[in-house]
């Protein structure tokens, strides 16, 4: 039985061209890029070229990019690194209730160190209100960190408006764009942001490599100590093979954004139309228009989500209940709780379908039909939630 993978928001398969680009750096060009001999210089050249390629796709200078081990480290580096370095300017941070745990747990750690954190609520679409950001701002606010697009429901935040709101304030603006990169056009030269986190394995690149964009002039306290790599901002020998793969993945992802957006919208329409035709009760969670095209979070009232996921897996469909970082947890999604309250039916019956490389129209037709059959077999009860 062919397994249909619709959990690309958790991780994505390596693109064949990415694998091909990486292979020489596991054997032929294996040097340490900090070594001064020719083997090291070959690795350094590849590292520098990859940085330039990524910088051009993001429309920033290559000096502004810091390679990390992934989105989690990038978020921690931005939040903890900036807060500790600028505590003399204030100790107040603003974030939201629906952030990835890499952000939430970093903020919670700072609270233990004496910082104050305001966790903004969201509406039922998963969006932060601009007025709430403005109201939360204080003279001692030094950092605002709000994700670009949510990993569970796909809702996109009003990033540009928030950034412009902070133009006349000392607080810097960080956004976790791990889910948005590769499916939304990130022209950083046009966005009023100061720091941005990205991870390669969400865009068909390798796991264990990410980056943090840091606007010129912003100083961060290092999270890691050791060597002087990454312009003394992140110690540790650079993962050259992964960085080369990251650059190739970024190149492919950015150049195919429009094509992917159209295809993913078509996938979503197939699911919606099929379930409607089959008279399945469902509701889509997240903003109707301001959303990431590859993430579709759906609640099936009256259906136990664990039973649904188990039956989908048996049918060869790999979906998830939300954030991969909380897989196996019996705790409800903090994102859906923030959107609907902890007693909402939607929380207990929500499944995330996320699209990506390798998915086809035929696969989506199968996912739609098999999901409808399973939901009915599980004895769905309840009324449609608008």
Tab-separated table of C-alpha atoms in Angstrom:
chain	number	residue	atom	x	y	z
A	1	UNK	CA	0.000	0.000	0.000
A	2	UNK	CA	1.332	3.428	-0.953
A	3	UNK	CA	1.560	5.776	2.011
A	4	UNK	CA	0.242	9.260	1.269
A	5	UNK	CA	2.279	11.717	3.311
A	6	UNK	CA	0.272	14.814	4.234
A	7	UNK	CA	2.323	15.962	7.225
A	8	UNK	CA	4.814	18.251	5.467
A	9	UNK	CA	4.401	20.907	8.173
A	10	UNK	CA	6.117	18.468	10.550
A	11	UNK	CA	8.986	17.727	8.188
A	12	UNK	CA	9.463	17.353	4.458
A	13	UNK	CA	11.333	14.853	2.268
A	14	UNK	CA	14.671	15.840	0.789
A	15	UNK	CA	14.403	17.061	-2.788
A	16	UNK	CA	16.501	14.813	-5.105
A	17	UNK	CA	18.486	17.833	-6.301
A	18	UNK	CA	19.298	18.711	-2.695
A	19	UNK	CA	20.702	15.234	-2.075
A	20	UNK	CA	22.827	15.477	-5.207
A	21	UNK	CA	24.165	18.885	-4.177
A	22	UNK	CA	25.117	17.645	-0.716
A	23	UNK	CA	26.860	14.376	-1.576
A	24	UNK	CA	30.312	15.758	-2.574
A	25	UNK	CA	30.595	17.472	0.820
A	26	UNK	CA	30.414	14.178	2.668
A	27	UNK	CA	33.505	12.739	0.978
A	28	UNK	CA	35.420	14.879	-1.549
A	29	UNK	CA	35.055	18.317	0.082
A	30	UNK	CA	34.893	17.274	3.712
A	31	UNK	CA	37.201	19.902	5.173
A	32	UNK	CA	36.684	22.180	8.136
A	33	UNK	CA	35.885	25.634	6.702
A	34	UNK	CA	38.026	27.237	9.415
A	35	UNK	CA	41.170	25.390	8.261
A	36	UNK	CA	43.574	27.447	6.171
A	37	UNK	CA	44.853	24.637	3.932
A	38	UNK	CA	43.291	23.913	0.528
A	39	UNK	CA	40.917	21.235	1.845
A	40	UNK	CA	39.535	23.727	4.342
A	41	UNK	CA	39.427	26.488	1.741
A	42	UNK	CA	37.293	24.312	-0.531
A	43	UNK	CA	34.751	23.885	2.265
A	44	UNK	CA	34.899	27.611	3.049
A	45	UNK	CA	34.200	28.482	-0.572
A	46	UNK	CA	31.138	26.231	-0.608
A	47	UNK	CA	29.932	27.743	2.667
A	48	UNK	CA	30.357	31.296	1.405
A	49	UNK	CA	28.621	30.539	-1.891
A	50	UNK	CA	25.679	28.914	-0.117
A	51	UNK	CA	25.297	31.931	2.166
A	52	UNK	CA	25.239	34.267	-0.819
A	53	UNK	CA	22.626	32.148	-2.612
A	54	UNK	CA	20.292	32.132	0.386
A	55	UNK	CA	20.809	35.836	1.019
A	56	UNK	CA	19.852	36.665	-2.554
A	57	UNK	CA	16.636	34.650	-2.305
A	58	UNK	CA	15.683	36.420	0.917
A	59	UNK	CA	16.818	39.828	-0.453
A	60	UNK	CA	19.284	40.525	2.369
A	61	UNK	CA	23.056	40.799	2.740
A	62	UNK	CA	24.977	37.604	3.360
A	63	UNK	CA	26.535	39.178	6.472
A	64	UNK	CA	23.090	39.277	8.093
A	65	UNK	CA	22.636	35.485	8.085
A	66	UNK	CA	23.689	33.242	10.954
A	67	UNK	CA	23.552	29.491	10.347
A	68	UNK	CA	22.140	27.477	13.245
A	69	UNK	CA	21.057	23.893	13.931
A	70	UNK	CA	17.428	24.683	13.017
A	71	UNK	CA	14.379	26.752	13.833
A	72	UNK	CA	14.491	26.061	17.558
A	73	UNK	CA	18.028	27.352	17.968
A	74	UNK	CA	17.274	30.334	15.735
A	75	UNK	CA	14.281	31.277	17.894
A	76	UNK	CA	16.276	30.837	21.094
A	77	UNK	CA	19.179	32.811	19.720
A	78	UNK	CA	16.931	35.707	18.733
A	79	UNK	CA	14.842	35.818	21.909
A	80	UNK	CA	17.269	34.901	24.665
A	81	UNK	CA	20.282	36.364	22.892
A	82	UNK	CA	18.641	39.746	22.381
A	83	UNK	CA	16.962	39.926	25.787
A	84	UNK	CA	20.122	39.179	27.759
A	85	UNK	CA	22.205	41.578	25.709
A	86	UNK	CA	19.748	44.484	26.069
A	87	UNK	CA	18.280	43.985	29.524
A	88	UNK	CA	19.564	47.415	30.536
A	89	UNK	CA	16.984	48.920	28.151
A	90	UNK	CA	14.070	47.044	29.723
A	91	UNK	CA	12.837	43.617	30.690
A	92	UNK	CA	9.473	43.362	28.920
A	93	UNK	CA	8.766	41.052	25.972
A	94	UNK	CA	5.611	40.591	23.902
A	95	UNK	CA	4.615	37.350	22.198
A	96	UNK	CA	1.371	35.453	21.537
A	97	UNK	CA	-0.400	32.445	22.999
A	98	UNK	CA	-0.111	30.452	19.765
A	99	UNK	CA	3.637	30.567	19.181
A	100	UNK	CA	5.715	27.474	18.540
A	101	UNK	CA	7.099	25.988	21.742
A	102	UNK	CA	10.593	27.058	20.678
A	103	UNK	CA	9.380	30.613	21.277
A	104	UNK	CA	7.067	29.972	24.232
A	105	UNK	CA	9.605	27.963	26.192
A	106	UNK	CA	12.341	30.505	25.471
A	107	UNK	CA	10.075	33.232	26.849
A	108	UNK	CA	9.250	31.108	29.892
A	109	UNK	CA	12.958	30.656	30.549
A	110	UNK	CA	13.412	34.421	30.448
A	111	UNK	CA	10.590	34.824	32.955
A	112	UNK	CA	12.613	32.655	35.339
A	113	UNK	CA	15.461	35.129	34.854
A	114	UNK	CA	13.378	38.142	35.846
A	115	UNK	CA	11.856	39.240	32.542
A	116	UNK	CA	8.160	40.019	32.110
A	117	UNK	CA	6.341	38.488	29.147
A	118	UNK	CA	2.945	39.466	27.770
A	119	UNK	CA	1.210	36.616	25.921
A	120	UNK	CA	-1.270	38.196	23.504
A	121	UNK	CA	-4.580	36.432	22.828
A	122	UNK	CA	-5.818	35.653	19.322
A	123	UNK	CA	-9.278	35.708	17.798
A	124	UNK	CA	-11.096	32.608	16.509
A	125	UNK	CA	-9.161	32.792	13.249
A	126	UNK	CA	-5.862	32.636	15.119
A	127	UNK	CA	-4.858	36.254	14.450
A	128	UNK	CA	-3.371	38.752	16.844
A	129	UNK	CA	-5.144	42.117	16.882
A	130	UNK	CA	-2.938	45.069	16.051
A	131	UNK	CA	-4.597	47.102	18.803
A	132	UNK	CA	-3.625	44.454	21.355
A	133	UNK	CA	0.015	44.784	20.313
A	134	UNK	CA	-0.165	48.547	20.658
A	135	UNK	CA	-1.858	48.338	24.056
A	136	UNK	CA	0.725	45.860	25.347
A	137	UNK	CA	3.706	48.042	24.365
A	138	UNK	CA	5.480	49.675	27.301
A	139	UNK	CA	8.450	51.972	27.622
A	140	UNK	CA	10.506	49.004	28.834
A	141	UNK	CA	9.439	46.639	26.016
A	142	UNK	CA	12.591	45.509	24.240
A	143	UNK	CA	11.363	42.667	22.025
A	144	UNK	CA	8.225	41.598	20.157
A	145	UNK	CA	8.278	38.031	18.798
A	146	UNK	CA	5.283	36.878	16.735
A	147	UNK	CA	5.256	34.035	14.229
A	148	UNK	CA	4.725	34.719	10.532
A	149	UNK	CA	2.393	31.776	9.856
A	150	UNK	CA	1.118	29.263	12.387
A	151	UNK	CA	2.342	25.680	12.125
A	152	UNK	CA	-0.948	24.112	13.280
A	153	UNK	CA	-3.713	26.140	11.601
A	154	UNK	CA	-1.765	28.123	9.003
A	155	UNK	CA	-3.017	31.582	9.973
A	156	UNK	CA	-0.720	34.399	8.834
A	157	UNK	CA	-0.188	37.306	11.204
A	158	UNK	CA	-0.270	40.982	10.106
A	159	UNK	CA	3.517	41.118	10.143
A	160	UNK	CA	3.955	44.266	8.089
A	161	UNK	CA	1.448	46.247	10.167
A	162	UNK	CA	3.033	45.110	13.419
A	163	UNK	CA	6.499	45.989	12.177
A	164	UNK	CA	5.375	49.457	11.133
A	165	UNK	CA	3.749	49.938	14.537
A	166	UNK	CA	7.159	49.406	16.128
A	167	UNK	CA	8.976	51.906	13.907
A	168	UNK	CA	8.967	54.596	16.613
A	169	UNK	CA	9.569	52.231	19.519
A	170	UNK	CA	12.803	50.790	20.914
A	171	UNK	CA	11.474	47.215	20.722
A	172	UNK	CA	12.901	45.069	17.948
A	173	UNK	CA	10.710	42.661	15.992
A	174	UNK	CA	11.449	38.951	15.570
A	175	UNK	CA	9.290	36.551	13.572
A	176	UNK	CA	9.404	32.770	13.332
A	177	UNK	CA	8.969	32.153	9.598
A	178	UNK	CA	9.776	28.446	9.666
A	179	UNK	CA	6.410	27.455	8.176
A	180	UNK	CA	6.098	30.447	5.865
A	181	UNK	CA	9.442	30.151	4.106
A	182	UNK	CA	9.124	28.520	0.712
A	183	UNK	CA	5.348	28.935	0.426
A	184	UNK	CA	5.084	32.698	1.023
A	185	UNK	CA	7.216	35.280	-0.760
A	186	UNK	CA	9.581	36.566	1.948
A	187	UNK	CA	11.117	39.740	0.559
A	188	UNK	CA	12.947	40.806	3.690
A	189	UNK	CA	14.104	44.053	2.131
A	190	UNK	CA	10.453	45.123	2.106
A	191	UNK	CA	9.393	43.826	5.530
A	192	UNK	CA	9.843	45.936	8.694
A	193	UNK	CA	11.369	43.140	10.756
A	194	UNK	CA	14.656	42.890	12.635
A	195	UNK	CA	15.148	39.133	13.013
A	196	UNK	CA	13.666	36.097	11.264
A	197	UNK	CA	14.009	32.341	11.827
A	198	UNK	CA	14.006	29.685	9.084
A	199	UNK	CA	14.584	25.906	9.072
A	200	UNK	CA	15.745	23.823	6.099
A	201	UNK	CA	13.810	20.628	6.758
A	202	UNK	CA	10.473	22.369	6.181
A	203	UNK	CA	11.462	23.257	2.594
A	204	UNK	CA	12.775	19.868	1.425
A	205	UNK	CA	16.225	20.483	2.815
A	206	UNK	CA	18.147	18.488	5.453
A	207	UNK	CA	17.307	18.349	9.133
A	208	UNK	CA	19.654	19.963	11.623
A	209	UNK	CA	20.289	23.220	9.764
A	210	UNK	CA	18.543	26.577	9.937
A	211	UNK	CA	19.327	30.242	10.000
A	212	UNK	CA	18.599	33.469	11.794
A	213	UNK	CA	18.427	36.707	9.846
A	214	UNK	CA	19.737	39.549	11.995
A	215	UNK	CA	19.370	43.090	10.717
A	216	UNK	CA	22.590	45.077	10.597
A	217	UNK	CA	23.322	46.841	13.857
A	218	UNK	CA	21.535	44.378	16.130
A	219	UNK	CA	23.760	42.727	18.710
A	220	UNK	CA	22.958	39.370	20.290
A	221	UNK	CA	24.561	37.638	23.235
A	222	UNK	CA	25.790	34.242	22.021
A	223	UNK	CA	23.844	31.192	23.156
A	224	UNK	CA	26.812	28.903	22.442
A	225	UNK	CA	30.441	29.508	23.408
A	226	UNK	CA	33.518	28.099	21.734
A	227	UNK	CA	35.026	29.131	18.425
A	228	UNK	CA	34.553	32.346	16.472
A	229	UNK	CA	32.442	30.946	13.634
A	230	UNK	CA	29.569	32.918	12.083
A	231	UNK	CA	31.267	36.252	12.807
A	232	UNK	CA	31.537	35.309	16.501
A	233	UNK	CA	27.764	34.994	16.757
A	234	UNK	CA	27.411	31.195	16.813
A	235	UNK	CA	30.249	28.925	17.887
A	236	UNK	CA	30.738	25.507	16.332
A	237	UNK	CA	32.098	24.048	13.092
A	238	UNK	CA	29.648	24.789	10.304
A	239	UNK	CA	27.721	21.869	8.805
A	240	UNK	CA	28.908	22.494	5.251
A	241	UNK	CA	27.019	19.656	3.547
A	242	UNK	CA	23.752	20.666	5.202
A	243	UNK	CA	24.294	24.343	4.406
A	244	UNK	CA	24.925	23.515	0.744
A	245	UNK	CA	21.711	21.475	0.774
A	246	UNK	CA	19.891	24.322	2.514
A	247	UNK	CA	20.932	26.729	-0.233
A	248	UNK	CA	19.732	24.372	-2.958
A	249	UNK	CA	16.445	23.765	-1.160
A	250	UNK	CA	15.921	27.503	-0.712
A	251	UNK	CA	16.618	28.109	-4.387
A	252	UNK	CA	14.082	25.478	-5.491
A	253	UNK	CA	11.467	26.529	-2.916
A	254	UNK	CA	11.531	30.240	-3.717
A	255	UNK	CA	11.453	29.738	-7.476
A	256	UNK	CA	8.367	27.499	-7.271
A	257	UNK	CA	6.233	29.472	-4.781
A	258	UNK	CA	3.452	30.513	-7.173
A	259	UNK	CA	3.201	27.055	-8.659
A	260	UNK	CA	2.967	25.471	-5.223
A	261	UNK	CA	0.372	27.952	-3.997
A	262	UNK	CA	-1.920	27.140	-6.901
A	263	UNK	CA	-1.464	23.394	-6.449
A	264	UNK	CA	-2.043	23.461	-2.692
A	265	UNK	CA	-5.208	25.519	-3.079
A	266	UNK	CA	-6.400	22.875	-5.522
A	267	UNK	CA	-5.620	20.131	-2.988
A	268	UNK	CA	-7.638	21.903	-0.315
A	269	UNK	CA	-10.554	22.349	-2.688
A	270	UNK	CA	-10.570	18.620	-3.470
A	271	UNK	CA	-10.808	17.774	0.227
A	272	UNK	CA	-13.536	20.329	0.910
A	273	UNK	CA	-15.642	19.432	-2.127
A	274	UNK	CA	-15.401	15.697	-1.465
A	275	UNK	CA	-16.369	15.968	2.204
A	276	UNK	CA	-19.231	18.286	1.333
A	277	UNK	CA	-20.491	15.851	-1.311
A	278	UNK	CA	-20.182	12.943	1.132
A	279	UNK	CA	-22.121	14.960	3.737
A	280	UNK	CA	-19.310	14.800	6.261
A	281	UNK	CA	-19.568	17.315	9.089
A	282	UNK	CA	-16.404	19.397	9.312
A	283	UNK	CA	-15.079	22.868	9.979
A	284	UNK	CA	-11.821	24.456	8.873
A	285	UNK	CA	-9.753	26.035	11.631
A	286	UNK	CA	-7.773	29.182	10.918
A	287	UNK	CA	-8.206	32.323	8.864
A	288	UNK	CA	-10.160	31.883	5.654
A	289	UNK	CA	-7.882	34.048	3.513
A	290	UNK	CA	-4.749	35.048	5.461
A	291	UNK	CA	-3.333	31.535	5.678
A	292	UNK	CA	-0.432	29.409	4.578
A	293	UNK	CA	-1.513	27.473	1.465
A	294	UNK	CA	-0.027	24.137	2.538
A	295	UNK	CA	-1.630	23.847	5.992
A	296	UNK	CA	-5.241	22.752	6.443
A	297	UNK	CA	-6.525	22.121	9.974
A	298	UNK	CA	-9.957	20.496	10.103
A	299	UNK	CA	-12.287	19.497	12.942
A	300	UNK	CA	-14.706	16.584	12.505
A	301	UNK	CA	-17.295	16.958	15.287
A	302	UNK	CA	-18.214	13.769	17.091
A	303	UNK	CA	-15.017	11.964	16.068
A	304	UNK	CA	-12.207	11.098	18.468
A	305	UNK	CA	-9.000	12.432	16.963
A	306	UNK	CA	-6.805	9.583	18.217
A	307	UNK	CA	-9.116	7.017	16.605
A	308	UNK	CA	-9.207	9.047	13.409
A	309	UNK	CA	-5.425	9.349	13.172
A	310	UNK	CA	-4.985	5.649	13.892
A	311	UNK	CA	-7.456	4.680	11.189
A	312	UNK	CA	-5.897	7.114	8.714
A	313	UNK	CA	-2.515	5.533	9.410
A	314	UNK	CA	-3.930	2.048	8.845
A	315	UNK	CA	-5.334	3.313	5.545
A	316	UNK	CA	-1.874	4.557	4.543
A	317	UNK	CA	-2.468	8.254	5.199
A	318	UNK	CA	0.115	10.083	7.323
A	319	UNK	CA	-1.517	13.142	8.884
A	320	UNK	CA	-1.171	14.679	12.344
A	321	UNK	CA	-3.090	16.341	15.141
A	322	UNK	CA	-0.949	19.466	15.102
A	323	UNK	CA	2.537	20.355	16.219
A	324	UNK	CA	5.025	17.538	15.758
A	325	UNK	CA	6.884	18.740	18.837
A	326	UNK	CA	3.972	17.663	21.042
A	327	UNK	CA	3.269	14.370	19.276
A	328	UNK	CA	2.033	11.726	21.681
A	329	UNK	CA	0.955	14.297	24.250
A	330	UNK	CA	-2.525	13.988	25.705
A	331	UNK	CA	-2.629	17.734	26.226
A	332	UNK	CA	-4.931	19.609	23.825
A	333	UNK	CA	-3.403	21.930	21.236
A	334	UNK	CA	-2.461	25.223	22.882
A	335	UNK	CA	-3.175	26.914	19.542
A	336	UNK	CA	-6.761	25.671	19.332
A	337	UNK	CA	-7.338	26.371	23.028
A	338	UNK	CA	-6.235	29.973	22.458
A	339	UNK	CA	-8.587	30.241	19.474
A	340	UNK	CA	-11.706	28.522	20.807
A	341	UNK	CA	-11.356	27.949	24.551
A	342	UNK	CA	-10.550	24.709	26.337
A	343	UNK	CA	-14.117	23.347	26.208
A	344	UNK	CA	-14.636	23.607	22.448
A	345	UNK	CA	-15.541	20.500	20.460
A	346	UNK	CA	-13.086	21.561	17.781
A	347	UNK	CA	-10.095	20.887	20.027
A	348	UNK	CA	-10.969	17.212	20.494
A	349	UNK	CA	-11.516	16.438	16.812
A	350	UNK	CA	-8.921	18.473	14.889
A	351	UNK	CA	-6.537	16.966	12.358
A	352	UNK	CA	-3.911	18.752	10.258
A	353	UNK	CA	-3.344	17.909	6.619
A	354	UNK	CA	-0.260	19.641	5.209
A	355	UNK	CA	0.856	19.384	1.601
A	356	UNK	CA	4.227	19.294	-0.110
A	357	UNK	CA	6.702	17.645	-2.462
A	358	UNK	CA	5.400	14.428	-4.018
A	359	UNK	CA	1.709	15.020	-3.349
A	360	UNK	CA	-0.616	14.670	-6.359
A	361	UNK	CA	-4.234	15.328	-7.212
A	362	UNK	CA	-4.855	11.571	-7.255
A	363	UNK	CA	-3.455	11.281	-3.744
A	364	UNK	CA	-5.682	14.080	-2.483
A	365	UNK	CA	-8.724	12.390	-3.981
A	366	UNK	CA	-7.806	9.248	-2.081
A	367	UNK	CA	-7.198	11.169	1.150
A	368	UNK	CA	-10.554	12.909	0.815
A	369	UNK	CA	-12.533	9.732	0.123
A	370	UNK	CA	-10.785	7.565	2.720
A	371	UNK	CA	-11.138	10.261	5.375
A	372	UNK	CA	-14.866	10.531	4.643
A	373	UNK	CA	-15.290	6.759	4.956
A	374	UNK	CA	-13.356	6.628	8.219
A	375	UNK	CA	-15.220	9.551	9.770
A	376	UNK	CA	-18.548	7.934	8.949
A	377	UNK	CA	-17.394	4.548	10.225
A	378	UNK	CA	-16.360	6.106	13.512
A	379	UNK	CA	-19.946	7.230	13.972
A	380	UNK	CA	-19.694	10.969	13.569
A	381	UNK	CA	-22.304	12.859	15.512
A	382	UNK	CA	-22.994	16.529	16.002
A	383	UNK	CA	-23.949	19.592	14.028
A	384	UNK	CA	-21.905	21.486	11.479
A	385	UNK	CA	-19.679	24.169	13.000
A	386	UNK	CA	-19.453	27.252	10.818
